[in-house]
Amino acid sequence: MASSTCATTSLSLSSSLRTNLSSSRTSRAPLISLRVSPIFEALSFKSVRTNFKNPISASASASASASARMAGQNKKIEKFETEEEVAVRLAKYTADLSAKFVKERGAFTVVLSGGSLIDALRKLAEAPYKDSVDWSKWHVFWVDERVVKRDHVDSNYKLALDGFLSKVPIPPGQVYAINDALSAEGAADDYETCLKHLVQRNVIATSKTTGFPKFDLMLLGMGPDGHLASLFPGHPLVNEKNRWVTCIKDSPKPPPERITFTFPVINSAAYNAMVVTGEGKASAVCTALGKSQHSETLPAQLLSAEDELTWFLDKSAASNL
């Protein structure tokens, strides 16, 4: 399975399948079909709306979990007893949104992060979703990436490949990894150019409010320090207002060189899902959701979405709320 990197590569990392797509991207971009096909019958648009209002019914403990809309904000918090229940709910949530956007736009643009998020997506690669989701309409991107080779242990691409992408039939040309042959600056510029090309082709929507690309869904994680993507507490990149994609060379978390989406792009997404599990992140969750007297503003506190932001928490991560 190959990926479009704005350099095309193989999911098996075969160098023979790589084709550069840098400054001449328009003429050499992978062909992407946006023909609308019928949505699987199990997930009608009506059921999507209903499921968002009543998100939890998987088990006795899940039925006891909370979904509370925060006053005055388009933000929801869903709490679950276990990480397994988070994964079950996240699969249905993502599948429902896939059906919604395939019906509306003929495509589904999904942005992934690294870390534990990929493992939380595991249920999507199982029944019933593996055979019912219209994977042919998915276009996959990364909110951030380490500037390493794609077969390196630190690569978010490799993490997603091993844990999720290799298990579902997304067309290879619709998986957009960074060009790992470039420097941090070059990779960021190249990825931004790739996004602009796909916006011009209407693969990625544009926010009528901000003018930035409007991805359908970003699936995000948060570090114990409250960082998301590669936007860290106190770092100047948190305040970047113009770039779509930029690079960081002094990441406080190794490896030091990374590329990252900026907040204007992240917060222009239609739907943002923040998935956090584990007691080690409970303090940051409490601060990020405004339940703490902590004076520092964490990057996760700045997260929003054009349509809806949902936090998916297990009991441990929500223990300080």
mmCIF file of C-alpha atoms in Angstrom:
data_model
loop_
_atom_site.group_PDB
_atom_site.id
_atom_site.type_symbol
_atom_site.label_atom_id
_atom_site.label_comp_id
_atom_site.label_asym_id
_atom_site.label_seq_id
_atom_site.Cartn_x
_atom_site.Cartn_y
_atom_site.Cartn_z
ATOM 1 C CA MET A 1 0.000 0.000 0.000
ATOM 2 C CA ALA A 2 1.652 3.241 -1.113
ATOM 3 C CA SER A 3 1.128 6.672 0.399
ATOM 4 C CA SER A 4 1.110 10.065 -1.229
ATOM 5 C CA THR A 5 3.721 12.112 0.597
ATOM 6 C CA CYS A 6 3.744 14.852 -1.520
ATOM 7 C CA ALA A 7 6.432 12.347 -2.238
ATOM 8 C CA THR A 8 4.742 9.036 -3.036
ATOM 9 C CA THR A 9 5.993 6.165 -0.948
ATOM 10 C CA SER A 10 5.040 2.601 -0.180
ATOM 11 C CA LEU A 11 3.594 1.516 3.119
ATOM 12 C CA SER A 12 6.146 -1.264 2.885
ATOM 13 C CA LEU A 13 8.704 1.549 2.595
ATOM 14 C CA SER A 14 10.010 0.393 -0.760
ATOM 15 C CA SER A 15 12.209 3.149 -2.139
ATOM 16 C CA SER A 16 11.399 2.085 -5.679
ATOM 17 C CA LEU A 17 7.866 3.424 -5.270
ATOM 18 C CA ARG A 18 8.901 6.934 -4.240
ATOM 19 C CA THR A 19 8.060 9.782 -6.591
ATOM 20 C CA ASN A 20 8.930 13.363 -5.621
ATOM 21 C CA LEU A 21 6.090 15.853 -5.530
ATOM 22 C CA SER A 22 7.641 19.122 -4.464
ATOM 23 C CA SER A 23 7.462 22.412 -6.367
ATOM 24 C CA SER A 24 5.908 20.780 -9.434
ATOM 25 C CA ARG A 25 3.147 19.299 -7.330
ATOM 26 C CA THR A 26 0.264 20.373 -9.541
ATOM 27 C CA SER A 27 1.318 18.323 -12.528
ATOM 28 C CA ARG A 28 2.591 15.338 -10.594
ATOM 29 C CA ALA A 29 0.068 14.948 -7.798
ATOM 30 C CA PRO A 30 -1.644 11.581 -7.373
ATOM 31 C CA LEU A 31 -5.022 11.382 -9.029
ATOM 32 C CA ILE A 32 -7.770 11.439 -6.422
ATOM 33 C CA SER A 33 -11.274 10.382 -7.266
ATOM 34 C CA LEU A 34 -14.078 12.246 -5.553
ATOM 35 C CA ARG A 35 -16.950 10.355 -7.107
ATOM 36 C CA VAL A 36 -19.680 9.806 -4.565
ATOM 37 C CA SER A 37 -20.667 6.223 -3.955
ATOM 38 C CA PRO A 38 -23.660 4.994 -1.937
ATOM 39 C CA ILE A 39 -23.137 5.034 1.794
ATOM 40 C CA PHE A 40 -23.485 1.729 3.588
ATOM 41 C CA GLU A 41 -27.043 1.303 4.798
ATOM 42 C CA ALA A 42 -26.203 0.827 8.444
ATOM 43 C CA LEU A 43 -25.228 4.476 8.910
ATOM 44 C CA SER A 44 -27.705 6.953 7.486
ATOM 45 C CA PHE A 45 -27.275 10.688 7.985
ATOM 46 C CA LYS A 46 -30.219 10.633 10.358
ATOM 47 C CA SER A 47 -28.539 8.014 12.511
ATOM 48 C CA VAL A 48 -25.364 10.117 12.645
ATOM 49 C CA ARG A 49 -27.251 13.044 14.154
ATOM 50 C CA THR A 50 -29.007 10.773 16.613
ATOM 51 C CA ASN A 51 -25.829 9.046 17.684
ATOM 52 C CA PHE A 52 -24.134 12.359 18.477
ATOM 53 C CA LYS A 53 -26.967 13.245 20.819
ATOM 54 C CA ASN A 54 -26.932 9.840 22.486
ATOM 55 C CA PRO A 55 -23.357 8.704 22.147
ATOM 56 C CA ILE A 56 -23.011 5.882 24.673
ATOM 57 C CA SER A 57 -24.918 2.632 24.800
ATOM 58 C CA ALA A 58 -22.252 -0.058 24.487
ATOM 59 C CA SER A 59 -22.346 -1.492 27.998
ATOM 60 C CA ALA A 60 -23.679 -0.979 31.504
ATOM 61 C CA SER A 61 -20.654 1.047 32.519
ATOM 62 C CA ALA A 62 -20.703 2.953 29.263
ATOM 63 C CA SER A 63 -24.320 3.889 29.823
ATOM 64 C CA ALA A 64 -23.237 5.383 33.134
ATOM 65 C CA SER A 65 -20.512 7.453 31.502
ATOM 66 C CA ALA A 66 -21.078 11.178 31.080
ATOM 67 C CA SER A 67 -21.429 13.374 28.041
ATOM 68 C CA ALA A 68 -21.749 16.993 29.112
ATOM 69 C CA ARG A 69 -21.829 19.994 26.808
ATOM 70 C CA MET A 70 -19.842 22.846 28.326
ATOM 71 C CA ALA A 71 -21.865 26.016 28.762
ATOM 72 C CA GLY A 72 -21.424 28.541 26.011
ATOM 73 C CA GLN A 73 -18.960 26.443 24.032
ATOM 74 C CA ASN A 74 -19.311 23.911 21.252
ATOM 75 C CA LYS A 75 -17.436 21.405 23.384
ATOM 76 C CA LYS A 76 -18.387 18.037 24.811
ATOM 77 C CA ILE A 77 -16.744 15.799 27.390
ATOM 78 C CA GLU A 78 -17.368 12.077 27.224
ATOM 79 C CA LYS A 79 -16.139 9.981 30.154
ATOM 80 C CA PHE A 80 -15.751 6.216 30.159
ATOM 81 C CA GLU A 81 -14.792 3.653 32.747
ATOM 82 C CA THR A 82 -11.982 2.092 30.724
ATOM 83 C CA GLU A 83 -9.677 2.764 27.779
ATOM 84 C CA GLU A 84 -11.380 -0.123 25.961
ATOM 85 C CA GLU A 85 -14.705 1.714 26.121
ATOM 86 C CA VAL A 86 -13.019 4.845 24.793
ATOM 87 C CA ALA A 87 -11.774 2.831 21.796
ATOM 88 C CA VAL A 88 -15.231 1.355 21.166
ATOM 89 C CA ARG A 89 -16.896 4.763 21.249
ATOM 90 C CA LEU A 90 -14.178 6.409 19.157
ATOM 91 C CA ALA A 91 -14.639 3.847 16.387
ATOM 92 C CA LYS A 92 -18.367 4.529 16.136
ATOM 93 C CA TYR A 93 -17.862 8.291 16.348
ATOM 94 C CA THR A 94 -15.318 8.222 13.511
ATOM 95 C CA ALA A 95 -17.368 5.843 11.366
ATOM 96 C CA ASP A 96 -20.457 8.028 11.772
ATOM 97 C CA LEU A 97 -18.531 11.123 10.701
ATOM 98 C CA SER A 98 -17.068 9.230 7.764
ATOM 99 C CA ALA A 99 -20.576 8.386 6.578
ATOM 100 C CA LYS A 100 -21.718 11.972 7.082
ATOM 101 C CA PHE A 101 -18.918 13.582 5.080
ATOM 102 C CA VAL A 102 -18.849 10.971 2.325
ATOM 103 C CA LYS A 103 -22.537 11.677 1.802
ATOM 104 C CA GLU A 104 -22.092 15.453 1.906
ATOM 105 C CA ARG A 105 -18.759 15.916 0.131
ATOM 106 C CA GLY A 106 -17.792 12.608 -1.457
ATOM 107 C CA ALA A 107 -14.619 12.543 0.641
ATOM 108 C CA PHE A 108 -13.514 12.286 4.274
ATOM 109 C CA THR A 109 -10.357 14.142 5.326
ATOM 110 C CA VAL A 110 -8.871 12.734 8.534
ATOM 111 C CA VAL A 111 -5.871 14.050 10.451
ATOM 112 C CA LEU A 112 -3.974 11.728 12.806
ATOM 113 C CA SER A 113 -1.586 12.358 15.655
ATOM 114 C CA GLY A 114 0.888 9.937 17.203
ATOM 115 C CA GLY A 115 1.239 8.413 20.619
ATOM 116 C CA SER A 116 -1.594 6.414 22.171
ATOM 117 C CA LEU A 117 -4.132 7.806 19.681
ATOM 118 C CA ILE A 118 -3.288 5.164 17.081
ATOM 119 C CA ASP A 119 -3.952 2.325 19.493
ATOM 120 C CA ALA A 120 -7.265 3.965 20.418
ATOM 121 C CA LEU A 121 -8.312 3.611 16.746
ATOM 122 C CA ARG A 122 -7.876 -0.169 16.759
ATOM 123 C CA LYS A 123 -11.613 -0.929 16.801
ATOM 124 C CA LEU A 124 -12.027 0.735 13.399
ATOM 125 C CA ALA A 125 -9.963 -2.063 11.908
ATOM 126 C CA GLU A 126 -12.378 -4.662 13.298
ATOM 127 C CA ALA A 127 -15.964 -5.672 12.526
ATOM 128 C CA PRO A 128 -18.315 -4.075 11.764
ATOM 129 C CA TYR A 129 -16.327 -1.028 10.660
ATOM 130 C CA LYS A 130 -13.577 -2.668 8.635
ATOM 131 C CA ASP A 131 -16.128 -3.933 6.106
ATOM 132 C CA SER A 132 -18.698 -1.128 6.324
ATOM 133 C CA VAL A 133 -16.721 2.132 6.304
ATOM 134 C CA ASP A 134 -16.167 3.538 2.817
ATOM 135 C CA TRP A 135 -12.380 3.587 3.080
ATOM 136 C CA SER A 136 -12.021 4.547 -0.590
ATOM 137 C CA LYS A 137 -13.091 8.094 0.290
ATOM 138 C CA TRP A 138 -10.629 8.594 3.147
ATOM 139 C CA HIS A 139 -7.728 11.051 2.835
ATOM 140 C CA VAL A 140 -5.277 10.768 5.717
ATOM 141 C CA PHE A 141 -2.881 13.430 7.038
ATOM 142 C CA TRP A 142 -0.706 14.021 10.096
ATOM 143 C CA VAL A 143 -1.114 16.925 12.519
ATOM 144 C CA ASP A 144 2.583 16.620 13.290
ATOM 145 C CA GLU A 145 5.517 14.436 12.407
ATOM 146 C CA ARG A 146 9.047 13.857 13.625
ATOM 147 C CA VAL A 147 11.701 14.700 11.033
ATOM 148 C CA VAL A 148 13.014 11.144 10.740
ATOM 149 C CA LYS A 149 12.863 8.452 8.074
ATOM 150 C CA ARG A 150 9.473 6.810 7.682
ATOM 151 C CA ASP A 151 10.803 3.467 8.882
ATOM 152 C CA HIS A 152 12.301 5.009 12.044
ATOM 153 C CA VAL A 153 10.870 3.984 15.403
ATOM 154 C CA ASP A 154 10.038 7.650 16.169
ATOM 155 C CA SER A 155 8.016 8.159 12.976
ATOM 156 C CA ASN A 156 4.319 8.915 13.485
ATOM 157 C CA TYR A 157 3.781 7.565 9.979
ATOM 158 C CA LYS A 158 5.284 4.201 10.937
ATOM 159 C CA LEU A 159 3.232 4.132 14.132
ATOM 160 C CA ALA A 160 0.024 4.740 12.183
ATOM 161 C CA LEU A 161 1.053 2.278 9.480
ATOM 162 C CA ASP A 162 1.773 -0.557 11.880
ATOM 163 C CA GLY A 163 -1.189 0.057 14.166
ATOM 164 C CA PHE A 164 -3.947 1.116 11.787
ATOM 165 C CA LEU A 165 -3.301 1.976 8.131
ATOM 166 C CA SER A 166 -1.959 -1.431 7.132
ATOM 167 C CA LYS A 167 -5.179 -3.001 8.445
ATOM 168 C CA VAL A 168 -7.731 -1.007 6.423
ATOM 169 C CA PRO A 169 -8.039 -0.541 2.615
ATOM 170 C CA ILE A 170 -7.441 3.208 2.274
ATOM 171 C CA PRO A 171 -6.136 3.938 -1.265
ATOM 172 C CA PRO A 172 -2.352 4.399 -1.105
ATOM 173 C CA GLY A 173 -2.438 7.688 -2.991
ATOM 174 C CA GLN A 174 -4.721 9.158 -0.330
ATOM 175 C CA VAL A 175 -2.297 8.750 2.578
ATOM 176 C CA TYR A 176 -0.148 11.884 2.806
ATOM 177 C CA ALA A 177 3.104 11.494 4.702
ATOM 178 C CA ILE A 178 5.806 14.136 4.891
ATOM 179 C CA ASN A 179 8.779 13.980 2.513
ATOM 180 C CA ASP A 180 11.404 12.387 4.752
ATOM 181 C CA ALA A 181 14.231 13.316 2.376
ATOM 182 C CA LEU A 182 13.935 17.008 3.260
ATOM 183 C CA SER A 183 15.105 19.186 6.137
ATOM 184 C CA ALA A 184 12.647 20.298 8.808
ATOM 185 C CA GLU A 185 12.016 23.588 6.995
ATOM 186 C CA GLY A 186 11.769 21.884 3.628
ATOM 187 C CA ALA A 187 9.393 19.204 4.906
ATOM 188 C CA ALA A 188 7.106 21.821 6.485
ATOM 189 C CA ASP A 189 7.055 23.935 3.313
ATOM 190 C CA ASP A 190 6.475 20.851 1.185
ATOM 191 C CA TYR A 191 3.595 19.627 3.330
ATOM 192 C CA GLU A 192 1.941 23.052 3.331
ATOM 193 C CA THR A 193 2.228 23.163 -0.456
ATOM 194 C CA CYS A 194 0.650 19.712 -0.612
ATOM 195 C CA LEU A 195 -2.297 20.905 1.487
ATOM 196 C CA LYS A 196 -2.762 24.006 -0.656
ATOM 197 C CA HIS A 197 -2.815 21.856 -3.786
ATOM 198 C CA LEU A 198 -5.521 19.627 -2.276
ATOM 199 C CA VAL A 199 -7.546 22.672 -1.193
ATOM 200 C CA GLN A 200 -7.407 23.949 -4.781
ATOM 201 C CA ARG A 201 -8.752 20.589 -5.936
ATOM 202 C CA ASN A 202 -11.526 20.699 -3.292
ATOM 203 C CA VAL A 203 -10.288 17.520 -1.661
ATOM 204 C CA ILE A 204 -9.813 19.535 1.529
ATOM 205 C CA ALA A 205 -12.572 22.025 2.301
ATOM 206 C CA THR A 206 -11.930 25.680 3.169
ATOM 207 C CA SER A 207 -13.285 27.391 6.250
ATOM 208 C CA LYS A 208 -15.632 30.207 5.318
ATOM 209 C CA THR A 209 -14.872 31.761 8.692
ATOM 210 C CA THR A 210 -11.059 31.700 8.763
ATOM 211 C CA GLY A 211 -9.974 30.955 5.196
ATOM 212 C CA PHE A 212 -7.760 28.136 6.461
ATOM 213 C CA PRO A 213 -8.180 24.516 5.362
ATOM 214 C CA LYS A 214 -11.130 22.846 7.059
ATOM 215 C CA PHE A 215 -10.407 19.183 7.668
ATOM 216 C CA ASP A 216 -13.417 17.027 8.408
ATOM 217 C CA LEU A 217 -11.958 15.378 11.517
ATOM 218 C CA MET A 218 -8.757 15.654 13.504
ATOM 219 C CA LEU A 219 -8.001 12.820 15.917
ATOM 220 C CA LEU A 220 -5.704 14.280 18.541
ATOM 221 C CA GLY A 221 -3.860 13.314 21.689
ATOM 222 C CA MET A 222 -2.398 15.338 24.542
ATOM 223 C CA GLY A 223 0.873 14.976 26.436
ATOM 224 C CA PRO A 224 1.164 15.071 30.243
ATOM 225 C CA ASP A 225 2.433 18.658 29.865
ATOM 226 C CA GLY A 226 -0.704 19.689 27.963
ATOM 227 C CA HIS A 227 0.906 19.869 24.518
ATOM 228 C CA LEU A 228 -0.885 18.812 21.366
ATOM 229 C CA ALA A 229 0.547 18.235 17.905
ATOM 230 C CA SER A 230 4.084 19.637 18.345
ATOM 231 C CA LEU A 231 2.834 22.801 20.025
ATOM 232 C CA PHE A 232 4.398 22.901 23.485
ATOM 233 C CA PRO A 233 3.680 25.079 26.537
ATOM 234 C CA GLY A 234 5.470 28.404 26.342
ATOM 235 C CA HIS A 235 6.842 27.845 22.828
ATOM 236 C CA PRO A 236 6.468 30.710 20.307
ATOM 237 C CA LEU A 237 4.885 28.393 17.718
ATOM 238 C CA VAL A 238 1.743 28.285 19.854
ATOM 239 C CA ASN A 239 1.140 31.869 18.711
ATOM 240 C CA GLU A 240 1.773 31.328 14.978
ATOM 241 C CA LYS A 241 -1.123 32.919 13.084
ATOM 242 C CA ASN A 242 -0.219 32.737 9.388
ATOM 243 C CA ARG A 243 1.487 29.482 8.471
ATOM 244 C CA TRP A 244 -0.493 26.299 7.874
ATOM 245 C CA VAL A 245 2.438 24.012 8.615
ATOM 246 C CA THR A 246 5.658 24.984 10.340
ATOM 247 C CA CYS A 247 8.674 23.305 11.911
ATOM 248 C CA ILE A 248 10.168 23.156 15.368
ATOM 249 C CA LYS A 249 13.865 22.454 15.926
ATOM 250 C CA ASP A 250 13.987 22.675 19.713
ATOM 251 C CA SER A 251 11.192 20.380 20.824
ATOM 252 C CA PRO A 252 11.386 19.817 24.590
ATOM 253 C CA LYS A 253 10.401 16.234 23.843
ATOM 254 C CA PRO A 254 12.777 14.248 21.605
ATOM 255 C CA PRO A 255 13.356 14.073 18.753
ATOM 256 C CA PRO A 256 13.919 17.857 18.594
ATOM 257 C CA GLU A 257 13.038 18.442 14.920
ATOM 258 C CA ARG A 258 9.389 18.129 13.898
ATOM 259 C CA ILE A 259 6.788 19.622 11.616
ATOM 260 C CA THR A 260 3.378 20.620 12.943
ATOM 261 C CA PHE A 261 0.058 22.093 11.935
ATOM 262 C CA THR A 262 -0.565 25.481 13.519
ATOM 263 C CA PHE A 263 -3.522 26.402 15.691
ATOM 264 C CA PRO A 264 -5.365 28.321 12.940
ATOM 265 C CA VAL A 265 -5.480 25.087 10.914
ATOM 266 C CA ILE A 266 -6.200 22.810 13.862
ATOM 267 C CA ASN A 267 -9.046 24.977 15.141
ATOM 268 C CA SER A 268 -10.563 25.376 11.670
ATOM 269 C CA ALA A 269 -11.372 21.645 11.547
ATOM 270 C CA ALA A 270 -15.049 20.777 11.431
ATOM 271 C CA TYR A 271 -14.674 18.211 14.213
ATOM 272 C CA ASN A 272 -11.799 17.818 16.658
ATOM 273 C CA ALA A 273 -11.580 14.767 18.894
ATOM 274 C CA MET A 274 -9.162 14.901 21.826
ATOM 275 C CA VAL A 275 -8.514 11.396 23.118
ATOM 276 C CA VAL A 276 -6.820 11.146 26.518
ATOM 277 C CA THR A 277 -6.367 8.111 28.737
ATOM 278 C CA GLY A 278 -4.301 7.323 31.798
ATOM 279 C CA GLU A 279 -3.799 8.839 35.233
ATOM 280 C CA GLY A 280 -0.538 10.486 34.162
ATOM 281 C CA LYS A 281 -2.495 13.043 32.136
ATOM 282 C CA ALA A 282 -5.214 13.748 34.719
ATOM 283 C CA SER A 283 -3.664 16.994 35.949
ATOM 284 C CA ALA A 284 -3.287 18.399 32.423
ATOM 285 C CA VAL A 285 -6.864 17.368 31.583
ATOM 286 C CA CYS A 286 -8.111 19.216 34.654
ATOM 287 C CA THR A 287 -6.219 22.366 33.673
ATOM 288 C CA ALA A 288 -7.138 22.160 30.001
ATOM 289 C CA LEU A 289 -10.821 21.881 30.793
ATOM 290 C CA GLY A 290 -10.775 24.830 33.163
ATOM 291 C CA LYS A 291 -11.235 22.832 36.357
ATOM 292 C CA SER A 292 -7.935 23.924 37.887
ATOM 293 C CA GLN A 293 -6.588 27.112 39.452
ATOM 294 C CA HIS A 294 -3.352 26.627 37.479
ATOM 295 C CA SER A 295 -2.295 30.005 36.058
ATOM 296 C CA GLU A 296 -0.423 28.685 33.005
ATOM 297 C CA THR A 297 -2.333 28.370 29.755
ATOM 298 C CA LEU A 298 -1.688 24.974 28.209
ATOM 299 C CA PRO A 299 -1.834 24.471 24.433
ATOM 300 C CA ALA A 300 -4.674 21.999 24.924
ATOM 301 C CA GLN A 301 -6.752 24.821 26.458
ATOM 302 C CA LEU A 302 -6.598 26.655 23.120
ATOM 303 C CA LEU A 303 -8.153 23.779 21.192
ATOM 304 C CA SER A 304 -11.509 24.399 19.520
ATOM 305 C CA ALA A 305 -13.337 23.364 16.349
ATOM 306 C CA GLU A 306 -15.697 24.997 13.878
ATOM 307 C CA ASP A 307 -18.499 22.502 14.410
ATOM 308 C CA GLU A 308 -17.713 20.467 17.508
ATOM 309 C CA LEU A 309 -14.862 19.581 19.856
ATOM 310 C CA THR A 310 -15.218 16.381 21.872
ATOM 311 C CA TRP A 311 -12.928 15.177 24.642
ATOM 312 C CA PHE A 312 -12.874 11.377 25.069
ATOM 313 C CA LEU A 313 -11.584 10.459 28.527
ATOM 314 C CA ASP A 314 -11.232 7.274 30.486
ATOM 315 C CA LYS A 315 -11.849 7.239 34.232
ATOM 316 C CA SER A 316 -8.181 7.703 35.071
ATOM 317 C CA ALA A 317 -7.669 10.713 32.816
ATOM 318 C CA ALA A 318 -10.846 12.306 34.178
ATOM 319 C CA SER A 319 -10.043 11.540 37.813
ATOM 320 C CA ASN A 320 -9.293 15.185 38.733
ATOM 321 C CA LEU A 321 -12.410 16.653 37.151
#
